[in-house]
Coordinates of C-alpha atoms and ligand atoms in Angstrom, one line a residue:
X129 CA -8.7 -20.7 -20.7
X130 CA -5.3 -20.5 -21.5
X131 CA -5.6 -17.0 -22.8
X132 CA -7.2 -16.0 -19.9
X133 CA -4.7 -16.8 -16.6
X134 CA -4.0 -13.7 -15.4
X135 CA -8.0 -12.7 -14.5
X136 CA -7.0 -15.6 -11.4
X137 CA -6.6 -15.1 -7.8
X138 CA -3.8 -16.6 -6.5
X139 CA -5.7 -19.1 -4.3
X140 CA -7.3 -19.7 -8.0
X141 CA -3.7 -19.9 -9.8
X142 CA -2.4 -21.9 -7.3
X143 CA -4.9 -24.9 -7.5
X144 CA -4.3 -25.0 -11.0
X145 CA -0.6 -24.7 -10.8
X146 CA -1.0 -27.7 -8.3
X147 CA -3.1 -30.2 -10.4
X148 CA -1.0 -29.1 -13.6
X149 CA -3.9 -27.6 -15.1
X150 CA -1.4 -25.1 -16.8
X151 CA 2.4 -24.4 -16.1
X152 CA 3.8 -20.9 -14.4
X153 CA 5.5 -20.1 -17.7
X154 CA 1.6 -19.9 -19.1
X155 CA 0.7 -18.1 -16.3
X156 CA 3.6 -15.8 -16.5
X157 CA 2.8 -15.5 -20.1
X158 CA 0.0 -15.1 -19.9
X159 CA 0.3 -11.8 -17.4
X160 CA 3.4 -10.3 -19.7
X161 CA 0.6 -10.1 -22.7
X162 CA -1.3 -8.9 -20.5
X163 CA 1.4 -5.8 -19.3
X164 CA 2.1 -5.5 -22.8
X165 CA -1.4 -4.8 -24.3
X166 CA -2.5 -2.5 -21.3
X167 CA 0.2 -1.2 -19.9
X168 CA 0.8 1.8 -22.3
X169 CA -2.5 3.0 -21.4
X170 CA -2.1 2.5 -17.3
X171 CA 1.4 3.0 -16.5
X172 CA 1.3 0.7 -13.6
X173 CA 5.3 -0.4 -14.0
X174 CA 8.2 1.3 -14.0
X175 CA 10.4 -1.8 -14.8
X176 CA 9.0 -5.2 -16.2
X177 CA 11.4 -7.8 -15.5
X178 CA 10.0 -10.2 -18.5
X179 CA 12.9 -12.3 -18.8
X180 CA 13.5 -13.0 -14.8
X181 CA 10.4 -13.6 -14.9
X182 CA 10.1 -16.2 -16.8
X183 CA 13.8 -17.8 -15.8
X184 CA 11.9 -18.0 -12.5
X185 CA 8.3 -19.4 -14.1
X186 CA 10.5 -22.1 -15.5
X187 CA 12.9 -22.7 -12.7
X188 CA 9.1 -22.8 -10.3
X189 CA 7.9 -25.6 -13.2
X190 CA 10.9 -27.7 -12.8
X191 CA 10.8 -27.3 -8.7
X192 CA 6.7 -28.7 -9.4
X193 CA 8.0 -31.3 -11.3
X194 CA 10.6 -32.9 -9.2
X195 CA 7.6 -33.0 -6.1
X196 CA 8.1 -29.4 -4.7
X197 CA 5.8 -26.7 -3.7
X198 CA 5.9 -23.7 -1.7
X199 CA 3.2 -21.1 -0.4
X200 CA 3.4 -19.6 -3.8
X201 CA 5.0 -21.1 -5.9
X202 CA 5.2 -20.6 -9.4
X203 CA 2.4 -17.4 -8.5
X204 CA 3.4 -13.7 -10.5
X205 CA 3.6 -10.7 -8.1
X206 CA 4.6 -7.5 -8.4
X207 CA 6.3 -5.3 -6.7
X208 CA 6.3 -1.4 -6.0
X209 CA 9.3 0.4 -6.5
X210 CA 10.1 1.2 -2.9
X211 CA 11.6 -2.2 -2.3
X212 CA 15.0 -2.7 -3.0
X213 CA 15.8 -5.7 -5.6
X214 CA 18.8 -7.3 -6.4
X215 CA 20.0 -6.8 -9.6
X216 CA 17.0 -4.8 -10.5
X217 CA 16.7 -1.1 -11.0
X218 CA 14.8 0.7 -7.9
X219 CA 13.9 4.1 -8.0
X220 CA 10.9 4.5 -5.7
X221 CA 10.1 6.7 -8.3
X222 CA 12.5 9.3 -8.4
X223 CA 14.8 10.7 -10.8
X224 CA 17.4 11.0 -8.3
X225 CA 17.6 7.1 -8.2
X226 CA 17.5 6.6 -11.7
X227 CA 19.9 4.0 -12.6
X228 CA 20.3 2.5 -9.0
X229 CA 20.5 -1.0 -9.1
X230 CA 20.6 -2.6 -5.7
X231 CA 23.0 -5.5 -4.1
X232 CA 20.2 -6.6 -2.0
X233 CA 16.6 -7.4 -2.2
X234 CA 14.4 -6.4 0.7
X235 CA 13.6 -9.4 3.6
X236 CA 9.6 -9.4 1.7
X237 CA 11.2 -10.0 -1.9
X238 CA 13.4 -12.7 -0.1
X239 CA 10.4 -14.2 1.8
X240 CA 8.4 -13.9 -1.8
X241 CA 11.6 -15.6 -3.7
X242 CA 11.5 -18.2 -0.8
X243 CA 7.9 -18.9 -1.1
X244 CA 8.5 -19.4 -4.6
X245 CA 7.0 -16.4 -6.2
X246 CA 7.7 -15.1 -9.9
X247 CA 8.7 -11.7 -9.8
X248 CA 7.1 -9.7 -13.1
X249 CA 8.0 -6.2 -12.4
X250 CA 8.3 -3.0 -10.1
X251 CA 5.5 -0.8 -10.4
X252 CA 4.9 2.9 -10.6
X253 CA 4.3 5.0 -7.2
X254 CA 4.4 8.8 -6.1
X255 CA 8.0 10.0 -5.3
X256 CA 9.6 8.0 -2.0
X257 CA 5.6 7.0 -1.5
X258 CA 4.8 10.6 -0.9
X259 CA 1.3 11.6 -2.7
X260 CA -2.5 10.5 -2.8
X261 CA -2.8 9.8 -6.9
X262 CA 0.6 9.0 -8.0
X263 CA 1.0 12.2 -10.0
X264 CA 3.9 12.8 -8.2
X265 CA 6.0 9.8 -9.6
X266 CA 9.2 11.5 -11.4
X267 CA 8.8 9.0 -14.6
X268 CA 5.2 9.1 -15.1
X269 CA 1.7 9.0 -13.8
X270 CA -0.5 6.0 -13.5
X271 CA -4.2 5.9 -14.7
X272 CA -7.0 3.8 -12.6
X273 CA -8.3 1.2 -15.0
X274 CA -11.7 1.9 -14.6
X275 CA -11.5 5.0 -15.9
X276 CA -8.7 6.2 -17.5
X277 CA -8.9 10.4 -16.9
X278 CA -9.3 9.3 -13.0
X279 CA -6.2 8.6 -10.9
X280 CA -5.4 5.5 -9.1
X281 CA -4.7 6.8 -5.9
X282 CA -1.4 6.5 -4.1
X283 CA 1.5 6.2 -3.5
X284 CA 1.1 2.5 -4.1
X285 CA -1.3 3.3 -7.2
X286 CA 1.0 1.2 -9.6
X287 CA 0.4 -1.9 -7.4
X288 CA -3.5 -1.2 -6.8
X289 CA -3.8 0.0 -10.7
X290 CA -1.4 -3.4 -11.8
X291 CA -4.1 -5.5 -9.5
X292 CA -7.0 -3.7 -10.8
X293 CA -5.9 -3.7 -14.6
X294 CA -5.0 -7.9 -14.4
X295 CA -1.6 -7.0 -15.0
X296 CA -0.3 -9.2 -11.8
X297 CA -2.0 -11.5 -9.3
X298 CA -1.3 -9.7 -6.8
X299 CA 1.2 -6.7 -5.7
X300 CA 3.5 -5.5 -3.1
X301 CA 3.1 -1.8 -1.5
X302 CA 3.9 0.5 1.4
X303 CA 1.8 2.4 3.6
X304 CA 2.6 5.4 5.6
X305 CA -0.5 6.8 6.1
X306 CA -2.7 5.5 3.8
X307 CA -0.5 4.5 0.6
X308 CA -2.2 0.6 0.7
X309 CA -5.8 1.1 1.6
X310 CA -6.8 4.4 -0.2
X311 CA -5.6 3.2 -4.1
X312 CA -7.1 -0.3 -2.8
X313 CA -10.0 1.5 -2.8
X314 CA -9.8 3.8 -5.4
X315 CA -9.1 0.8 -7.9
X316 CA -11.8 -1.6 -6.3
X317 CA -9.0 -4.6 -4.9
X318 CA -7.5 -5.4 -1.2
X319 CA -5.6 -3.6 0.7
X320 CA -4.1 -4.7 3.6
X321 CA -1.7 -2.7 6.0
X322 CA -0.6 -4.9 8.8
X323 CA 0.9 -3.8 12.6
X324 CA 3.7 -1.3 12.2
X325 CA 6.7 -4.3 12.5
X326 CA 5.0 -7.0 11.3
X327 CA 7.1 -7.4 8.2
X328 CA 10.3 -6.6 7.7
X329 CA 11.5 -2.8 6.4
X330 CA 14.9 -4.0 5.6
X331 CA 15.5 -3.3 2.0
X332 CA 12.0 -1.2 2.1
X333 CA 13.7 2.1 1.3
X334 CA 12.6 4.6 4.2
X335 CA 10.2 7.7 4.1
X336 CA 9.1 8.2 7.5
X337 CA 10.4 5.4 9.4
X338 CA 8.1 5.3 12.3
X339 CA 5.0 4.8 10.1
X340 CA 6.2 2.8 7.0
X341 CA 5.4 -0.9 6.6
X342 CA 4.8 -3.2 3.7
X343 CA 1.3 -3.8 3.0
X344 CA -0.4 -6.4 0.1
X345 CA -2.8 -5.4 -2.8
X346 CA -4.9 -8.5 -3.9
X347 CA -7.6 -9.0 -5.5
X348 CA -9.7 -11.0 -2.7
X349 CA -8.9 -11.8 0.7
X350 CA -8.0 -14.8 1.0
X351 CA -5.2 -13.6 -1.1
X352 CA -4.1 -11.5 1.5
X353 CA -4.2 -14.0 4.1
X354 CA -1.8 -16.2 1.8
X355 CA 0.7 -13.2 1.0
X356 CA 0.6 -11.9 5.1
X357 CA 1.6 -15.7 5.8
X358 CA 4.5 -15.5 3.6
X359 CA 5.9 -12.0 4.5
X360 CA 4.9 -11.7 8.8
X361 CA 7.5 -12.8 11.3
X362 CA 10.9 -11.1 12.8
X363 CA 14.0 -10.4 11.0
X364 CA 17.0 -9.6 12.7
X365 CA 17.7 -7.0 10.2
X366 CA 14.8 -4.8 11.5
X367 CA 14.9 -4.2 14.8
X368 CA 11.9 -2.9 14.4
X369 CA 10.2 -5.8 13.5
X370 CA 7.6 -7.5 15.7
X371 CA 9.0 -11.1 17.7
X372 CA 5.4 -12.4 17.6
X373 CA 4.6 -15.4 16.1
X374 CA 3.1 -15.5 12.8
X375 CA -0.7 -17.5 12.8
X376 CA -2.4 -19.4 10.4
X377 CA -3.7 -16.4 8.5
X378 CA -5.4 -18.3 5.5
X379 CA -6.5 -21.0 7.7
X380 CA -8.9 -19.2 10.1
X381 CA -11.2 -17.7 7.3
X382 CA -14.1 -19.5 7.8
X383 CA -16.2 -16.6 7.7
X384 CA -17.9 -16.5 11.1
X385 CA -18.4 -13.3 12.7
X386 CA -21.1 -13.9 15.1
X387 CA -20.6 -11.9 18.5
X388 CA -18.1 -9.7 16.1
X389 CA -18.3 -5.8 18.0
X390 CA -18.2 -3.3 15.3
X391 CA -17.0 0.2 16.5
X392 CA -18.6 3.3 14.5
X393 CA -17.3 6.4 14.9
X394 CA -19.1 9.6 13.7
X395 CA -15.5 11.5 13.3
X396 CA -15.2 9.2 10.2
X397 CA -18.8 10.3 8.8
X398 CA -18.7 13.9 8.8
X399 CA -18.4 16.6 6.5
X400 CA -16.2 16.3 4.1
X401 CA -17.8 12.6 3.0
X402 CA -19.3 11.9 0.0
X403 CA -22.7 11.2 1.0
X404 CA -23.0 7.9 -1.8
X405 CA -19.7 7.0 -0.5
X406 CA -20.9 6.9 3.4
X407 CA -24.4 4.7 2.2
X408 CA -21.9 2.6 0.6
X409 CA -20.0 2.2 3.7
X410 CA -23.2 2.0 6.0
X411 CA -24.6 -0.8 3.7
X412 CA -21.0 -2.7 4.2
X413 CA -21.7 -2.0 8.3
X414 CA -25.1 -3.2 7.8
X415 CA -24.4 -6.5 5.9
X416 CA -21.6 -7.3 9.0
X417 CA -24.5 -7.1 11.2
X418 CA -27.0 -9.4 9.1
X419 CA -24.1 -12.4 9.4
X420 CA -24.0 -12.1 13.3
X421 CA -21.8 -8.8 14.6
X422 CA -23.4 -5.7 16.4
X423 CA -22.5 -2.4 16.1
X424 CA -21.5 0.1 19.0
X425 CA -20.7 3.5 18.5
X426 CA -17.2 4.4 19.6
X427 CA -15.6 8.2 19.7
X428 CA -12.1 9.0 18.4
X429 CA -12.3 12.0 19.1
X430 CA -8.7 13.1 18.3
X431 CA -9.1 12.3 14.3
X432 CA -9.4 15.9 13.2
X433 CA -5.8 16.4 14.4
X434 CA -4.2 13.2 12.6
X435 CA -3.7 15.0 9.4
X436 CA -1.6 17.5 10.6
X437 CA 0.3 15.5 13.1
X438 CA 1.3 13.3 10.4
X439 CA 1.9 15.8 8.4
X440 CA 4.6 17.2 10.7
X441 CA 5.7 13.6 12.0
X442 CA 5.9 11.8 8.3
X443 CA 8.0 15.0 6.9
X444 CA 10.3 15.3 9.3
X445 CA 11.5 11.9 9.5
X446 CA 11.8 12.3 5.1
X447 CA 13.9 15.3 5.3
X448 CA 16.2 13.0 7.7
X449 CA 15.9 9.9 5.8
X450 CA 16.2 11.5 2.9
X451 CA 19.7 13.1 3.5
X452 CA 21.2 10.7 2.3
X453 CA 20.5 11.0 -1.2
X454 CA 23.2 13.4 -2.3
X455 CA 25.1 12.0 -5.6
X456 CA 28.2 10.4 -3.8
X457 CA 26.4 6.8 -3.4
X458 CA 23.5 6.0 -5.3
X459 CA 21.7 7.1 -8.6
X460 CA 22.3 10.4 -10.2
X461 CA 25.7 12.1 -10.2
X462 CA 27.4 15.1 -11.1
X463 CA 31.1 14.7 -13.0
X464 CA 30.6 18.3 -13.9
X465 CA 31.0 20.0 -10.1
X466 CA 33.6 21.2 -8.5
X467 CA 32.8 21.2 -5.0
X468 CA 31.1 18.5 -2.7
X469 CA 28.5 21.4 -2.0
X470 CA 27.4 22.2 -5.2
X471 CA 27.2 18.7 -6.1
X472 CA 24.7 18.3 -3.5
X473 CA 23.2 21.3 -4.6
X474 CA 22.8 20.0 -8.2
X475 CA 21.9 16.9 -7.4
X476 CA 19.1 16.8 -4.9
X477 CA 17.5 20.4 -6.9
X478 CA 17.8 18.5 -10.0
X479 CA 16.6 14.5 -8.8
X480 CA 13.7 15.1 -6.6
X481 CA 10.7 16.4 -7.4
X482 CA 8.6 19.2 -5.9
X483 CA 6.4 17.2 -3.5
X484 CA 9.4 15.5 -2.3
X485 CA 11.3 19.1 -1.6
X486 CA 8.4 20.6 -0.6
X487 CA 8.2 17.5 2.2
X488 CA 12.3 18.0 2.8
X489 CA 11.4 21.8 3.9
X490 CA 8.6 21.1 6.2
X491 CA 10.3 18.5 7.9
X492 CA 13.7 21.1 8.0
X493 CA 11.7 23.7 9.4
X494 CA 9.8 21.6 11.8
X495 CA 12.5 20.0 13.7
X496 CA 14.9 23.2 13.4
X497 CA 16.2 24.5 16.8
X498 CA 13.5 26.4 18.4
X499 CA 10.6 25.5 16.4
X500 CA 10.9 21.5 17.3
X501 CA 9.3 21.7 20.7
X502 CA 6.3 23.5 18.9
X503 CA 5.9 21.2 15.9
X504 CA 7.9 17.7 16.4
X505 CA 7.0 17.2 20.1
X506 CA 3.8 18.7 20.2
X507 CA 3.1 16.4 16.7
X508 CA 4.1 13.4 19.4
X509 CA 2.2 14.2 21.7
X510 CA -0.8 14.3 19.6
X511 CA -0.1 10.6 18.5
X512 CA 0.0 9.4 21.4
X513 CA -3.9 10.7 22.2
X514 CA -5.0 9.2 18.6
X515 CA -3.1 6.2 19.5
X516 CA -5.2 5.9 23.1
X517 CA -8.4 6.5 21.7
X518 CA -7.6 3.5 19.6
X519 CA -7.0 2.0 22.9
X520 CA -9.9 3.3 24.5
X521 CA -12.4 2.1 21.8
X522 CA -11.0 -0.9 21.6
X523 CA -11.7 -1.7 25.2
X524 CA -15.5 -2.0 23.6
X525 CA -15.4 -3.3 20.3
X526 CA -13.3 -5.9 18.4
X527 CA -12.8 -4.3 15.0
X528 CA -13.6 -0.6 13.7
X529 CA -15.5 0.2 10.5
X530 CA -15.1 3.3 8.6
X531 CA -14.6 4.4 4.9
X532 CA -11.2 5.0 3.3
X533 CA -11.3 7.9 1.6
X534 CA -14.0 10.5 1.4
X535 CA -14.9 10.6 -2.3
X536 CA -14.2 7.8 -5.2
X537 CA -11.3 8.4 -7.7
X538 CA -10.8 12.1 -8.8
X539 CA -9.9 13.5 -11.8
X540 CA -6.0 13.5 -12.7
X541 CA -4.9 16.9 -12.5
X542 CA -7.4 17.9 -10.4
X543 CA -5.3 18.5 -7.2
X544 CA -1.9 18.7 -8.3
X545 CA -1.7 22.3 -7.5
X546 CA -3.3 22.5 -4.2
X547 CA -1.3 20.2 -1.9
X548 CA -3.7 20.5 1.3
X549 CA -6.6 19.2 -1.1
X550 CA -4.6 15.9 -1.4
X551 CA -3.5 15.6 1.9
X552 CA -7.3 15.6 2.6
X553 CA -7.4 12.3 0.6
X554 CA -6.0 11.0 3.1
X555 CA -8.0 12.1 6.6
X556 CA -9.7 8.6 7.0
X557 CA -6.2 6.7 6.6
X558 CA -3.4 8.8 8.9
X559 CA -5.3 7.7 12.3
X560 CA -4.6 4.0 11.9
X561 CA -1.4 4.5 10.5
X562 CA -0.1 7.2 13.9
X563 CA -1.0 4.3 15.7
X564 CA 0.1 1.4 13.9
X565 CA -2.4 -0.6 13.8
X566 CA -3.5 -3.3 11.5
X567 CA -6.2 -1.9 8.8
X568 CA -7.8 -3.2 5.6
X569 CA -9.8 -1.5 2.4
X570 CA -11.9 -4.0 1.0
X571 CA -14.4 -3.3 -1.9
X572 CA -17.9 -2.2 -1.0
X573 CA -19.5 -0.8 -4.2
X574 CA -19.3 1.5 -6.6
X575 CA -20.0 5.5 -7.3
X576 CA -20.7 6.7 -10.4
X577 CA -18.7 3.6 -11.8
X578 CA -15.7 4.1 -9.3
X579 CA -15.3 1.6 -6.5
X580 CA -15.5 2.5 -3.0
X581 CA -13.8 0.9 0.1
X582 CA -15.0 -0.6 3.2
X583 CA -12.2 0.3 6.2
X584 CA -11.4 -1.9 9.1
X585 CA -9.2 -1.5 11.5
X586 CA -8.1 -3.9 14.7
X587 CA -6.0 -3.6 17.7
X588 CA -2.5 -4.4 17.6
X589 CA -1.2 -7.9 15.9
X590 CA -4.9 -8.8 15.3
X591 CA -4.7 -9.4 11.7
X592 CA -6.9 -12.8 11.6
X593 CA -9.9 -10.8 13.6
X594 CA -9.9 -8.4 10.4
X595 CA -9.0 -10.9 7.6
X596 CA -11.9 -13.0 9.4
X597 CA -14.0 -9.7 9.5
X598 CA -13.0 -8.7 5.9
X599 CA -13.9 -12.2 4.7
X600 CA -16.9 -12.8 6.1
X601 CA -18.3 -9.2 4.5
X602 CA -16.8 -10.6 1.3
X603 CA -18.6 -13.5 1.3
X604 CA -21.8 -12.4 2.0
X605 CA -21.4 -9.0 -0.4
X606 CA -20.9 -11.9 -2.9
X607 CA -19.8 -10.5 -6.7
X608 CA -20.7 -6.8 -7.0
X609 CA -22.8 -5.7 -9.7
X610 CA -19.5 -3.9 -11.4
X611 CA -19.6 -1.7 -14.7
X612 CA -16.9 -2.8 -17.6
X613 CA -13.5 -1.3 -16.4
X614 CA -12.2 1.7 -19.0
X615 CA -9.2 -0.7 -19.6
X616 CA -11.4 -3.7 -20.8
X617 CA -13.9 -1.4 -23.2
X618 CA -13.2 -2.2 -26.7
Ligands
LIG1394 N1 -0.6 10.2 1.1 C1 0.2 10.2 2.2 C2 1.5 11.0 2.0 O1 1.6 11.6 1.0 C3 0.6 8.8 2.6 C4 1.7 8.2 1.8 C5 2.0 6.8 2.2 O2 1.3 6.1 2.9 N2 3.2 6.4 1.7 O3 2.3 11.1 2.8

């Protein structure tokens, strides 16, 4: 058994944490062999904190044995590389951070440490969380365990991949427009994306701060019900963050559905879909209905425009947020210039990479004196009509179904050179995320040995409806008939 910890779930490693069936230092153990015979071959970190971790393993052990517990104590997570740390090197991936090591962590990594979490690592993403496949990461890429030549989607696709590989019990990401649910699904775990200020996005370093929030990659459901409990609620240091209170996530999953209205929307099933993917997704509908929901089609009839709304919306607010990266405060630096210019100059050409400036330039251009009306407003405008066909639909139905992404993992390489290609990864994600509303991939089956994801999306601050929704499905779905993972083949 021993040998074997870190295939649990946390729910799993949490019972046996709590009737001493094995200690976190196993546990933690247990995971860092784990990192250390896979790792090379998925690139899922970017910084394994071994020896915090098991300072903490210990210190959760000790807590145990003096009659404490916690929500997760003693439980490795890791966490992606866009939350800041203390004491622990945060680059969200980018050369131009390399070397930055934080005074702060961020309010989640608090809440984690609170609940008594072990922290193994940061893990690999695309550049400041821009990119579909985490090629665009400045250190490395990562690979989706179950298949190695396929990518593991992104910009969380270090979290989804550490998940999917056993390398953590669960993981931390962000999601802008798709960066949770689509390598969820590429890499066959949970995603879950909760209401834009739900949790905290101090210390979660910004991209496009209207859309950003932290999101959980787990391996079941009721995992993510645990983690959402832990990380929802207000913090003072966001003023974006939601004063609502914070339900019994894990407690209302008892997997009844009946009366359940499931909205269907033929924008998400058009061309462009894989057609195994959409039976996959179809099956998933039909399998809601057998425990008790009923399907209504809905129309959203604003989702072709979503990708390039956020595609103006999400750059612009990077090429502000992203101003501040210039060599005076953090990460790389320049002894060798000789004016404040040409440092900048140096520093930002050299320490981001090409997604990232080509991001920087739309975003410029867009919200540059008379082009801002045509791109930036107009861009708002058209959020607000995705946002009331949410509203609209959801007047009808209690939860919307749809897939995640069109096709299963692709090929790495395949669409590094045609940017518009990957940004069409992400045409089933951006509508949810414009309007902030909570969303979840959850596994539905598998193409030519790739997962798929089931998508659900519900109406403001209803995260229990869709953990309720998601479980039920899991339940009945049962164990899919999955083929070996690339990373476990001999
Ligand atoms: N793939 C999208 C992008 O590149 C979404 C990224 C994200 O959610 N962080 O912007």
């Amino acid at each position: 058994m021993a040998d074997e910890l870190y295939l649990l779930t946390l729910h799993a490693a949490a019972r046996g944490l709590r009737s001493g069936t094995f200690s976190s230092v196993e546990l933690t153990r247990s995971l860092l062999d784990r990192i250390e015979s896979v790792d090379g071959r998925v690139g899922a970190y970017l910084t394994v904190t071994a020896d915090l971790a098991l300072e903490q393993a210990a210190d959760a052990d000790t807590r145990r044995a003096s009659g404490r517990d916690g929500p997760l104590l003693g439980l490795p997570i890791a966490l992606k590389d866009v939350l800041s740390t203390a004491g622990v090197q945060t680059t969200c991936a980018s050369r131009i951070l390399e070397g930055f090591i934080p005074p702060y962590d961020a309010t989640a990594v608090t809440r984690l440490k609170n609940a008594g979490a072990v922290t193994l690592g940061k893990t690999n993403m695309d550049e400041f969380a821009m990119g579909s496949s985490n090629e665009h990461s400045g250190y490395k890429p990562a690979r989706n365990p179950w298949n190695l030549d396929k990518v593991p989607g992104g910009s969380s696709g270090g979290s989804a991949a550490a998940v999917a590989a056993d390398e953590c019990l669960a993981a931390l990401g962000s999601d802008t427009g798709g960066s949770v649910r689509q390598p969820a699904a590429l890499c066959g775990c949970v995603g879950l994306k909760p209401t834009y200020g739900r949790i905290s996005r101090f210390g979660l370093i910004a991209f496009a701060s209207s859309l950003d929030q932290i999101g959980v990659l787990t391996k079941d459901v009721t995992d993510a019900a645990l983690l959402l409990g832990v990380l929802a609620g207000h913090d003072p240091r966001d003023s974006t963050s939601a004063d609502e209170p914070v339900p019994e996530y894990g407690g209302e999953l008892n997997g009844d559905i009946g009366g359940l209205r499931i909205g269907v929307a033929p924008e998400y099933f058009g061309e462009g879909l894989d057609p195994q993917v959409g039976d996959s997704v179809r099956a998933a509908i039909d399998d809601l209905r057998g425990l008790g929901a009923t399907e209504r089609e809905i129309s959203l009839p604003h989702t072709e425009y979503a990708l390039p709304t956020y595609y103006v919306i999400a750059p612009s607010e990077a090429s502000a947020n992203l101003a501040r990266y210039n060599g005076v405060k953090y990460g790389l630096s320049d002894p060798q210039a000789t004016d404040v210019d040409e440092m900048m100059a140096r520093i930002r050409g050299r320490g981001f990479g090409s997604e990232v400036k080509r991001r920087i330039m739309i975003g410029t251009f867009a919200l540059s004196s008379g082009y801002y009306d045509a791109y930036y407003v107009r861009a708002q405008k058209v959020r607000t009509l995705i946002k009331s066909d949410f509203e609209t639909a959801f007047q009808d139905v209690d939860v919307i179904a749809a897939p995640v992404v069109p096709s299963p993992a692709f090929d790495l390489g395949a669409k590094l050179d045609d940017p518009v290609a990957m940004y069409q990864s992400d045409i089933m994600t951006l509508p949810a995320s414009l309007a902030g509303l909570p969303c979840m991939s959850i596994p539905c089956g598998f193409v030519d040995g790739l997962p798929v994801g089931l998508q659900l999306i519900a109406p403001p601050f209803a995260e229990s409806r869709l953990l309720q929704a998601a479980r039920a499905y899991e339940r009945a779905r049962g164990n899919l008939p999955a083929p070996l993972k690339a990373i476990d083949a001999a």
